Short mmCIF file of C-alpha atoms and ligand atoms in Angstrom, two decimals:
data_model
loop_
_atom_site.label_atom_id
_atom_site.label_comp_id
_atom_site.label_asym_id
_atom_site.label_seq_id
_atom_site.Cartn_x
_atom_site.Cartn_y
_atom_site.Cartn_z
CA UNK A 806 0.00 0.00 0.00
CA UNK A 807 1.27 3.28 -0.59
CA UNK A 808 0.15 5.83 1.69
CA UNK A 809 1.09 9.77 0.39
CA UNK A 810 1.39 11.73 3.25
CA UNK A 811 0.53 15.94 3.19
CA UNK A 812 0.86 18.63 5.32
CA UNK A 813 -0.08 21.69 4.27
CA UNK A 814 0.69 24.98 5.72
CA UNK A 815 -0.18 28.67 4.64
CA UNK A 816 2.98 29.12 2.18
CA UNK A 817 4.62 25.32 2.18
CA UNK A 818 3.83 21.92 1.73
CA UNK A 819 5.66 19.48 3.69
CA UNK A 820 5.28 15.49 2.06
CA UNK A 821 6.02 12.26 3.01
CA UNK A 822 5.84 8.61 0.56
CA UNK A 823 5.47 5.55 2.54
CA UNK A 824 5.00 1.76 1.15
CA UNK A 825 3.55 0.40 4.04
CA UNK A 826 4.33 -0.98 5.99
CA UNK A 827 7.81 0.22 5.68
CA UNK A 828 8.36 3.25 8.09
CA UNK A 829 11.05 4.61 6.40
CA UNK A 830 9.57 7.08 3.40
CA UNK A 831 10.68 6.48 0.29
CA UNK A 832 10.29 9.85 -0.86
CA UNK A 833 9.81 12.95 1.34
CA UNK A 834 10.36 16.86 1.16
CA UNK A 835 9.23 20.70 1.54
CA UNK A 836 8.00 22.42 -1.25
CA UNK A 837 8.14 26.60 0.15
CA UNK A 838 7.96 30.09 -0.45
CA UNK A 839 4.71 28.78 -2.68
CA UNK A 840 3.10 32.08 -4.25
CA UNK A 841 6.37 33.86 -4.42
CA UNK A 842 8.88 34.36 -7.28
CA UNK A 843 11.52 32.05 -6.37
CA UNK A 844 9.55 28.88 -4.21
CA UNK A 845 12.08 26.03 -3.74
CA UNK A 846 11.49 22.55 -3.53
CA UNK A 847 13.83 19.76 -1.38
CA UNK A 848 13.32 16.73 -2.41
CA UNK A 849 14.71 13.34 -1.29
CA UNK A 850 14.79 9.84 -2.62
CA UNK A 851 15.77 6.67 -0.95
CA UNK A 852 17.91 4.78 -3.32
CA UNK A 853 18.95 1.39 -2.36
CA UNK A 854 18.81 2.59 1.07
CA UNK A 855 20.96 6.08 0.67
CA UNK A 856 19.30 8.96 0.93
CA UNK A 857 19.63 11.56 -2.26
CA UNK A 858 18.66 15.27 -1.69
CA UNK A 859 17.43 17.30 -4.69
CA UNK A 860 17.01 20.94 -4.98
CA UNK A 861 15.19 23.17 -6.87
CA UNK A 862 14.23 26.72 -7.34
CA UNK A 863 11.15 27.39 -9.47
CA UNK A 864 7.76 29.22 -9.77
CA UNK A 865 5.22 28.15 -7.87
CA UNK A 866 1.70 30.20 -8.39
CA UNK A 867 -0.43 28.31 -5.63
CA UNK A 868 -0.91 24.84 -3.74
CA UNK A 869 -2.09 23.26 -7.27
CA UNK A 870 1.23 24.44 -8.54
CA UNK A 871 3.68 23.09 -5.56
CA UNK A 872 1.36 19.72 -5.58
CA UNK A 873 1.59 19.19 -9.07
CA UNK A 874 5.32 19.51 -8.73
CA UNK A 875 5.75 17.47 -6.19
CA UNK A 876 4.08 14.64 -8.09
CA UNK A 877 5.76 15.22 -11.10
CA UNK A 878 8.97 14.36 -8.35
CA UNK A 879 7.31 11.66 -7.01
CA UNK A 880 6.66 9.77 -10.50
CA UNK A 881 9.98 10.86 -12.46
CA UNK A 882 12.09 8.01 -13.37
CA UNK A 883 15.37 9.52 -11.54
CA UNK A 884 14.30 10.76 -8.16
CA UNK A 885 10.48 9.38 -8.05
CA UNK A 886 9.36 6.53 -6.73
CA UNK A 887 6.06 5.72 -8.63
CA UNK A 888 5.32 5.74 -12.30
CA UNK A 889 1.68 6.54 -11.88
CA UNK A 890 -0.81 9.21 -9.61
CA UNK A 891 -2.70 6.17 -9.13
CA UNK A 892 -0.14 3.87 -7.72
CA UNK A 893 -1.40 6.21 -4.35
CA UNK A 894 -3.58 4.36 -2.31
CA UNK A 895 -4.05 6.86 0.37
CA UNK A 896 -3.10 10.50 0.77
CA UNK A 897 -3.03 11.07 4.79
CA UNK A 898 -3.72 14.85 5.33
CA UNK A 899 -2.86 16.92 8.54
CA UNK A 900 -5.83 19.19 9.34
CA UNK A 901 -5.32 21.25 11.88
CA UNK A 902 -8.65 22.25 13.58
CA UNK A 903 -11.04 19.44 13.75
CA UNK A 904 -13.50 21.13 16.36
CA UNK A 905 -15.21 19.11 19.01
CA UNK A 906 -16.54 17.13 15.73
CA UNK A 907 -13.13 15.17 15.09
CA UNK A 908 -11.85 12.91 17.87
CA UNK A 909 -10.19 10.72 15.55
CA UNK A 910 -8.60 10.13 12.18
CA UNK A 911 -11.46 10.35 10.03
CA UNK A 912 -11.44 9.08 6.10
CA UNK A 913 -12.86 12.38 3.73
CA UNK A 914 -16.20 12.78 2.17
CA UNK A 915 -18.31 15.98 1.41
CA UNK A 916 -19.90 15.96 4.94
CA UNK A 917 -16.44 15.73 6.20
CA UNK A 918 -15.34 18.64 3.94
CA UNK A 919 -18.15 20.58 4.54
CA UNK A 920 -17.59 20.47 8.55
CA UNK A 921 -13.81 21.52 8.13
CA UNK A 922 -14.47 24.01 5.93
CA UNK A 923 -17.70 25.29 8.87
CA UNK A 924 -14.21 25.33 11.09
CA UNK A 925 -12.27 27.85 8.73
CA UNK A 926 -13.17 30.50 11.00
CA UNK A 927 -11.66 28.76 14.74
CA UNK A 928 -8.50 28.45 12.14
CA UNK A 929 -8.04 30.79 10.03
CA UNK A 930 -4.26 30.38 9.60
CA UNK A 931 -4.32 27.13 9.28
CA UNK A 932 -7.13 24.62 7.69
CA UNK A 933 -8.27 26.83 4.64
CA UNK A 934 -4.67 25.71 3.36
CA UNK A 935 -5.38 22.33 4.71
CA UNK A 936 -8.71 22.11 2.66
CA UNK A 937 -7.03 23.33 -0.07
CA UNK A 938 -4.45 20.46 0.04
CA UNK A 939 -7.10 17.88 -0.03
CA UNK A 940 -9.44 19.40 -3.11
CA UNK A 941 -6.34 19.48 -4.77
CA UNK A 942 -5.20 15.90 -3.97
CA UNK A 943 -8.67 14.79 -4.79
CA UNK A 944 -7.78 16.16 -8.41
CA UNK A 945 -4.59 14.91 -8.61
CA UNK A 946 -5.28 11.41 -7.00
CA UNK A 947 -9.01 11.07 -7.81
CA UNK A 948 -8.80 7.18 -7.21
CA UNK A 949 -6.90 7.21 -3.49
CA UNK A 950 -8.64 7.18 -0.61
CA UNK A 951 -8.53 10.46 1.38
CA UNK A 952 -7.71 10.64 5.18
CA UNK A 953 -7.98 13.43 7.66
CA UNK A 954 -5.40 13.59 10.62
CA UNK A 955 -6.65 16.24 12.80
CA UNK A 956 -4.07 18.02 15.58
CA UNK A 957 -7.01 18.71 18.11
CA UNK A 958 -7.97 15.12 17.80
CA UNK A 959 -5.62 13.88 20.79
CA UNK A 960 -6.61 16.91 22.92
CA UNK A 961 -10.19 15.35 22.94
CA UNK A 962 -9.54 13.76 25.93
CA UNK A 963 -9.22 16.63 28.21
CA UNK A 964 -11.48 16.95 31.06
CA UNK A 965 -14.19 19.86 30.93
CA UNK A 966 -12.12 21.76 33.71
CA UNK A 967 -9.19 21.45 31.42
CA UNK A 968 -11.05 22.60 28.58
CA UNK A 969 -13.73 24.84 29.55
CA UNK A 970 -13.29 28.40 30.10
CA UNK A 971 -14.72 30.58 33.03
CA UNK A 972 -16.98 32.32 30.73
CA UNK A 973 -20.77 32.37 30.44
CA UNK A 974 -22.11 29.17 29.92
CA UNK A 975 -23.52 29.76 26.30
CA UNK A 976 -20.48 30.98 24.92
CA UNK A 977 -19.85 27.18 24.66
CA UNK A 978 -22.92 25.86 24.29
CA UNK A 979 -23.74 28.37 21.45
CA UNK A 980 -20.46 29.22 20.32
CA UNK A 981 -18.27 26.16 21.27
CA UNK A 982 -15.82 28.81 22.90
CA UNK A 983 -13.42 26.20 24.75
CA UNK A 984 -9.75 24.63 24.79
CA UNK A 985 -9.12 22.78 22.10
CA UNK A 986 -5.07 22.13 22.03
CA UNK A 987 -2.82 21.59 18.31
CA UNK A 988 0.04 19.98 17.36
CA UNK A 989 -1.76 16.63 18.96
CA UNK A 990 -0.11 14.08 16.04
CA UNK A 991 3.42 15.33 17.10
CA UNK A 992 2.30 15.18 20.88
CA UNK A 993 0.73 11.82 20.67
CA UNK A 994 4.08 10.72 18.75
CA UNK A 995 6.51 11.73 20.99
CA UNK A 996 4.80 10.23 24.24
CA UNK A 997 4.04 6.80 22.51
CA UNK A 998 7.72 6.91 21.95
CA UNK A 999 8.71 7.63 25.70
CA UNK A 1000 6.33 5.80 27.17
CA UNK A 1001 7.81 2.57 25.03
CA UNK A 1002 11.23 3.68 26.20
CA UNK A 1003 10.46 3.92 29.98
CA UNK A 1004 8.75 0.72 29.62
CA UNK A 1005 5.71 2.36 30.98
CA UNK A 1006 2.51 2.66 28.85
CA UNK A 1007 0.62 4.55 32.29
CA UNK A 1008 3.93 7.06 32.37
CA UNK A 1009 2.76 10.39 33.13
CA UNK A 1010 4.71 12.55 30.68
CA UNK A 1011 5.05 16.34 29.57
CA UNK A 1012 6.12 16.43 26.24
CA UNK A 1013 7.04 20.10 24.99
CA UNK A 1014 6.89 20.30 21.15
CA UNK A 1015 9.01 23.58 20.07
CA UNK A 1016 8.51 24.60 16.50
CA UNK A 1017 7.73 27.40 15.17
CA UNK A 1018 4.44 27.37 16.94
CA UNK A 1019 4.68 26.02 20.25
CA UNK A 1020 2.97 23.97 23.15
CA UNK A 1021 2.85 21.50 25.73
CA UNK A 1022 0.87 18.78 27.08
CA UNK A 1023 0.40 16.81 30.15
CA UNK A 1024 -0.16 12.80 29.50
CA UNK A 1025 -1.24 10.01 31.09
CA UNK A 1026 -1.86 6.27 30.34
CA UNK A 1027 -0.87 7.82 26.49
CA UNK A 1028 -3.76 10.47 26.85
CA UNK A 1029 -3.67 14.13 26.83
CA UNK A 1030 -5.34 15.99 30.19
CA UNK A 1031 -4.47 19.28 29.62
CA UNK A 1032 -2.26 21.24 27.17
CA UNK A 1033 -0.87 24.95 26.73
CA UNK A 1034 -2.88 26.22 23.48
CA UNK A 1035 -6.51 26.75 23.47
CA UNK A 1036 -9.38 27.99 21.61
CA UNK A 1037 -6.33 29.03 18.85
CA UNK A 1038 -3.12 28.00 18.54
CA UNK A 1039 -2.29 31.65 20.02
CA UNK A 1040 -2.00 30.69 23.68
CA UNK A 1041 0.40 28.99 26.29
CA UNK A 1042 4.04 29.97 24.99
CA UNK A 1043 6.66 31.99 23.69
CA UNK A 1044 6.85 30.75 19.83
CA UNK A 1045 8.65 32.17 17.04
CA UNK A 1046 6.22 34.74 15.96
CA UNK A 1047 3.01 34.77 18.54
CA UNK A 1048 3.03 36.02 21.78
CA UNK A 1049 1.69 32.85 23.36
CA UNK A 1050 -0.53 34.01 27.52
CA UNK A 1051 -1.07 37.59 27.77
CA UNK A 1052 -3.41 39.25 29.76
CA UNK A 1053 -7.18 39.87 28.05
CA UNK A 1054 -6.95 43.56 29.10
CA UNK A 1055 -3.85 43.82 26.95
CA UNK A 1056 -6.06 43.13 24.11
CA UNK A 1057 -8.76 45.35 25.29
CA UNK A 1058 -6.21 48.14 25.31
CA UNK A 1059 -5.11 47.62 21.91
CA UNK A 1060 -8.24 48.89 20.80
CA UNK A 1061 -9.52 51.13 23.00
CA UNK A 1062 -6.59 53.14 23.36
CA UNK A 1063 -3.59 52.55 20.23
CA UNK A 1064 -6.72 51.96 17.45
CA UNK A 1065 -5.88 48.72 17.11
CA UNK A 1066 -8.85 46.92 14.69
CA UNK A 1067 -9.31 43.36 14.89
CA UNK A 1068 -7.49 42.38 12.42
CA UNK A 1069 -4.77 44.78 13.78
CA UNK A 1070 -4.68 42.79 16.66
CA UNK A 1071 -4.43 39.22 15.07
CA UNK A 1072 -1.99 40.19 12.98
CA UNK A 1073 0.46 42.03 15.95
CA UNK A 1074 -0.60 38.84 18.18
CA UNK A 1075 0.03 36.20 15.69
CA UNK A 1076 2.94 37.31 13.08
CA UNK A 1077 4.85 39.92 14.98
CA UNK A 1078 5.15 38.83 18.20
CA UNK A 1079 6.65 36.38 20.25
CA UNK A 1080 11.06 35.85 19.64
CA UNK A 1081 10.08 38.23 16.42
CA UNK A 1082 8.67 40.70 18.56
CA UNK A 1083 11.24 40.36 21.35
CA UNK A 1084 14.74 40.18 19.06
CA UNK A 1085 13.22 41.10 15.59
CA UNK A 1086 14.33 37.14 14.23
CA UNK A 1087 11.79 34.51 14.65
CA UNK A 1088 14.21 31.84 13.50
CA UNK A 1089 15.67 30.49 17.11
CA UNK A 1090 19.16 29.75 15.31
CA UNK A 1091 19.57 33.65 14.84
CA UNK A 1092 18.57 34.09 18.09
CA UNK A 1093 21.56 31.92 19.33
CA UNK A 1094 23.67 33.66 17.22
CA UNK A 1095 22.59 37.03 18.97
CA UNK A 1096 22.67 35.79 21.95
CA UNK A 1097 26.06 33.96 21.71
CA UNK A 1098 27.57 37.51 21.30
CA UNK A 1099 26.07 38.94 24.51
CA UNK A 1100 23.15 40.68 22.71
CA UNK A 1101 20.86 42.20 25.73
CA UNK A 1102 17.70 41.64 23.77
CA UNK A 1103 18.54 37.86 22.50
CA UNK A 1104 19.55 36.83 26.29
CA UNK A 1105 15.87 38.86 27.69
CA UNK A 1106 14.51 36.57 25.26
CA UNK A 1107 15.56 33.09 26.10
CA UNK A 1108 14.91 33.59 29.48
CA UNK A 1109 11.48 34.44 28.70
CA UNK A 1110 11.01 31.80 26.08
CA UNK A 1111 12.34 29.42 28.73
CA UNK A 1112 10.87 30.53 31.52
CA UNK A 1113 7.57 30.03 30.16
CA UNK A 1114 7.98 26.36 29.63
CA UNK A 1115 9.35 26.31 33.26
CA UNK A 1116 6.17 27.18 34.20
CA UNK A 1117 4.04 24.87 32.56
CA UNK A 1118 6.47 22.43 33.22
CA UNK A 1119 5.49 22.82 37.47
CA UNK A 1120 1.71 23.38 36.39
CA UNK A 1121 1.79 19.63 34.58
CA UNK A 1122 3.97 18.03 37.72
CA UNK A 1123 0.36 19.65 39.96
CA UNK A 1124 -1.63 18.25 37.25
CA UNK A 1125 0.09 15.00 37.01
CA UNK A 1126 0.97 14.46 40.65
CA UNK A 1127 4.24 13.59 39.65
CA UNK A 1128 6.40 13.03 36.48
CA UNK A 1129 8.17 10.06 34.96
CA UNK A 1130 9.74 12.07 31.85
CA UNK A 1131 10.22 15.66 30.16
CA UNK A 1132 10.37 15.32 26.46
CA UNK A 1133 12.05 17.79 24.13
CA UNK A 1134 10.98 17.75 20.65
CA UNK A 1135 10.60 19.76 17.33
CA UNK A 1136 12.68 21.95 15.55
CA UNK A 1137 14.25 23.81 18.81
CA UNK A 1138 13.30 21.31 21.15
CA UNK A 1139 15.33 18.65 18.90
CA UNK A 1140 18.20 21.32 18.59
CA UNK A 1141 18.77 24.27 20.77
CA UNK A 1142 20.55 22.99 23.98
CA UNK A 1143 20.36 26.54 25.25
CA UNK A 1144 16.65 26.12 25.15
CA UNK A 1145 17.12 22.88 27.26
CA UNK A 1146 19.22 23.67 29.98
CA UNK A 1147 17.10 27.12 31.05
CA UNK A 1148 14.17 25.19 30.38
CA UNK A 1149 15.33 22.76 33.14
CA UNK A 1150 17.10 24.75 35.23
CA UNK A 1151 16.44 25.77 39.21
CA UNK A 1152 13.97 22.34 39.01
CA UNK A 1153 15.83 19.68 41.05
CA UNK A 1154 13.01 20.39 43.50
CA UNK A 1155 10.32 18.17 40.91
CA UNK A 1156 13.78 15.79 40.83
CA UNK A 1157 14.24 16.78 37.37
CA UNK A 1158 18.37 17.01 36.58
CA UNK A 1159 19.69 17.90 33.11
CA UNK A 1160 23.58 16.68 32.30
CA UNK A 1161 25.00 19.21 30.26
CA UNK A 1162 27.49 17.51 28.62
CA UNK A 1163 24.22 14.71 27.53
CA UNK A 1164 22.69 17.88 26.63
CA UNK A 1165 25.29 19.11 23.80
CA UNK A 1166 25.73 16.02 22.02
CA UNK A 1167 24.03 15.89 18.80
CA UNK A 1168 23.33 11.60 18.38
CA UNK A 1169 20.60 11.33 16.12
CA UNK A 1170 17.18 9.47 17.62
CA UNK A 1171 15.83 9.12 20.56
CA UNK A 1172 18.65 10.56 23.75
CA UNK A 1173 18.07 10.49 27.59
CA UNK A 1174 19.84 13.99 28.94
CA UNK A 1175 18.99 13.67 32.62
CA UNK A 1176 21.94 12.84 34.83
CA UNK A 1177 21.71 9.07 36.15
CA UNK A 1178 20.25 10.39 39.89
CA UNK A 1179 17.68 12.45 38.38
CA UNK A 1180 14.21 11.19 39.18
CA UNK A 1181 12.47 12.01 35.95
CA UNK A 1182 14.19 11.34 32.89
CA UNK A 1183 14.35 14.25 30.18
CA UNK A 1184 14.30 12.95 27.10
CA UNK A 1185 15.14 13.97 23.33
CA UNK A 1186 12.67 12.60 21.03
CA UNK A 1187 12.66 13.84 17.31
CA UNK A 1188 8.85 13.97 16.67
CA UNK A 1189 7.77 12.90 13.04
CA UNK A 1190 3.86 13.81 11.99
CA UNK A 1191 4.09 12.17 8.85
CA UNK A 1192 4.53 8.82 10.21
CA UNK A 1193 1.87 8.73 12.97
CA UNK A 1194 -0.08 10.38 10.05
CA UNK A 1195 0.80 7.68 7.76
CA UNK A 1196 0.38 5.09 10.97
CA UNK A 1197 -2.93 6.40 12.13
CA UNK A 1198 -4.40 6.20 7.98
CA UNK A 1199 -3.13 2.46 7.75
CA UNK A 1200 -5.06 1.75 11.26
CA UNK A 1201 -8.13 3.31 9.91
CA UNK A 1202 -8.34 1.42 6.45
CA UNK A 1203 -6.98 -1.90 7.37
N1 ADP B 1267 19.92 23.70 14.78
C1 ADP B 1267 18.93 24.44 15.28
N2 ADP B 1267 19.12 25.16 16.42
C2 ADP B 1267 18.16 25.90 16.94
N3 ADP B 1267 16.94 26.00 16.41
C3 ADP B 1267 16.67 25.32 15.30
C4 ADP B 1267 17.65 24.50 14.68
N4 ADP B 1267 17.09 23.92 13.59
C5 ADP B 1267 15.81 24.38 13.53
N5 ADP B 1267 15.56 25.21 14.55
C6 ADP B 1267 14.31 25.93 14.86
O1 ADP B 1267 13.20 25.12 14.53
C7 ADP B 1267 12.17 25.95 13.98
C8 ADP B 1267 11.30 25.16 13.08
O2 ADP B 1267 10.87 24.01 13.72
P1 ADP B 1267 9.83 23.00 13.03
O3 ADP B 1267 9.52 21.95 14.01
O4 ADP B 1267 10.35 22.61 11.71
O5 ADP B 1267 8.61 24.00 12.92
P2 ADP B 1267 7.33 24.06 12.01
O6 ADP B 1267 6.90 22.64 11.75
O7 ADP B 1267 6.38 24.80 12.87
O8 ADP B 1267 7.71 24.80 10.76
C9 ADP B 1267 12.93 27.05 13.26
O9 ADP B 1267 12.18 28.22 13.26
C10 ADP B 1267 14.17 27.20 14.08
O10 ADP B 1267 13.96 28.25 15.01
C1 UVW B 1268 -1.08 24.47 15.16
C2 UVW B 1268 0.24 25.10 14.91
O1 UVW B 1268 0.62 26.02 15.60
O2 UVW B 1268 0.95 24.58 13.92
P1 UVW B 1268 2.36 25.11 13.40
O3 UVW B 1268 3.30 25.04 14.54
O4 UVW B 1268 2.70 24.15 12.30
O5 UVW B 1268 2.13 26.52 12.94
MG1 MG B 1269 5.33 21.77 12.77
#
């Protein structure tokens, strides 16, 4: 079976080629910059098992474009792996709102389309580029079967005091104003992973998933009970371009006094805030650069980037009652050690003890960090969406 893999995003498409049930993709890449001049593809092949990385620069209009590039990859006779569209069996999409509607993979139809396309306006940034992924994969795949992956779908499980918030009652029963939690694939991932490591399938976990956007959650028995994004994936913390908890006032203020609009205040909240706001990069590698040379600004914002996790970090040990593991993933969490060590620093008191020299190597996979005394064990885990994606459509259709 060959199970096509696609994740969407406002500007890129990230893709992943599995014949299952191999877990190793036999093609993958990043198609970005799509609706600019110069959008670049990376593409990579695995050719009797070694990995070849192609590049290119091109013209990429919209998400029609970039897809039907990227199966044009996928088919050619050098660096594809397919000779025909219809060789897919499944395309596996990530969708990232699925409402209170979606508590589990869910295979696509119009009713299904319909109801993500009712949730454009709880994601705005986010699923119309995700519905436009799938009506153009229904075009370019018409005979594969067509699965939804949906981010919020693992944060189902949180209980209504987790979820609900202290507003008036019909804002959620009218308005489904609530909690909701994202990156839920990646979470769900990474804490399968642990928990199969520790040996422990009831481990209670935190895993902390640092990307670009940014969040934690607090798991149990492999389910989520509470999580650091909400009704948007605006809340909890400090992420590369969103300001993650602020007061509601601050909002309020915005308006009524600097004539911020609405759409003012989205835009400040979501795009120019956050490490962007704080340092002017969003990019957490430029920030270490800065940083690195005793900028004031870069060092301000580490602390506050880190410090924020730190706190969510002793809100999850209350909710928990306890911890078995921390787990570092994503783009920075994978990376930045810097991140690491602040993030775990001054919290011997929960037994948690990073070893710094664990902490700087770079071995790729799965890496324990804590020192051997330390009572919870802090974990690297490199998360991978695609494959739960791909994992979660094969459970669904077999
Ligand atoms: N070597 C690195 N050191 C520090 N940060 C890194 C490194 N590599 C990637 N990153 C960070 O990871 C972020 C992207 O993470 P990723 O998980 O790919 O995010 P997303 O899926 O949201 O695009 C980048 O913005 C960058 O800040
Ligand atoms: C939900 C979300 O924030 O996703 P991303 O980090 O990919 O922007
Ligand atoms: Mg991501």
């Amino acid at each position: 079976m060959n199970i096509f893999v696609v994740n969407s995003g406002s500007s890129s498409i990230k893709y992943q080629l599995f014949r299952w049930p191999a877990e190793q993709p036999v093609c993958s890449g990043l198609a970005e910059r799509i609706g600019q001049e110069n959008a670049v593809i990376t593409h990579k092949t695995l050719i009797n098992g070694q990995e070849r990385t192609m590049q290119q620069t091109l013209v990429l209009p919209d998400h029609e474009a970039g897809l039907r590039e990227v199966v044009a990859l996928l088919t050619s006779s050098i660096v594809g792996a397919i000779r025909d569209p219809a060789e897919i069996d499944v395309v596996g999409h990530r969708v990232v709102h699925g409402g209170e509607q979606f508590t589990t993979t869910t295979e696509i139809d119009e009713l299904v389309k319909a109801t993500i396309r009712e949730l454009f306006a709880l994601a705005p940034l986010h699923n119309p580029a995700n519905y436009l992924g799938i009506e153009v994969a229904e075009r370019l795949f018409p005979q594969a079967r067509q699965v939804a992956v949906f981010d919020t779908a693992f944060h189902q499980t949180l209980p209504a005091y987790a979820f609900r918030y202290a507003l008036p009652t019909r804002f959620y029963a009218e308005h489904r104003l609530r909690v909701y939690g994202f990156h839920g694939t990646s979470h769900q991932y990474v804490a399968a992973q642990a928990a199969q490591h520790l040996g422990n399938p009831a481990a209670r976990l935190i895993t902390i998933h640092l990307g670009n956007g940014c969040s934690m959650a607090a798991v149990r028995d492999g389910r989520s009970v509470d999580t650091s994004m909400g009704f948007s994936p605006l809340a909890g913390l400090v992420m590369g371009t969103r300001s993650g908890d602020l007061d509601p006032a601050v909002v309020l203020y915005l308006q009524s006094q600097l004539g911020y609009t609405a759409a003012g205040v989205n835009t400040l909240l979501n795009k120019q805030s956050g490490m962007l706001g704080l340092t002017g990069f969003s990019d957490m590698r430029d920030i270490g650069k800065a940083q690195a040379q005793d900028d004031p600004e870069a060092g301000l914002a580490y602390d506050l980037y880190a410090y924020r996790i730190r706190k969510y970090i002793g809100a999850y040990a209350a909710v928990l009652n306890g911890l078995d593991a921390l787990v570092f993933t994503a783009g920075v969490g994978e990376n930045d050690a810097l991140v690491r060590s602040r993030a775990c620093q001054n919290l011997d008191f929960f037994g948690i003890e990073l070893d710094e020299n664990k902490n700087q190597l770079r071995t790729p996979g799965l890496r324990d960090i804590s020192r051997p005394e330390s009572r919870v064990r802090i974990l690297v885990i490199p998360t991978n969406e695609e494959l739960e994606i791909a994992r979660q459509c094969a459970q669904l259709l077999q």
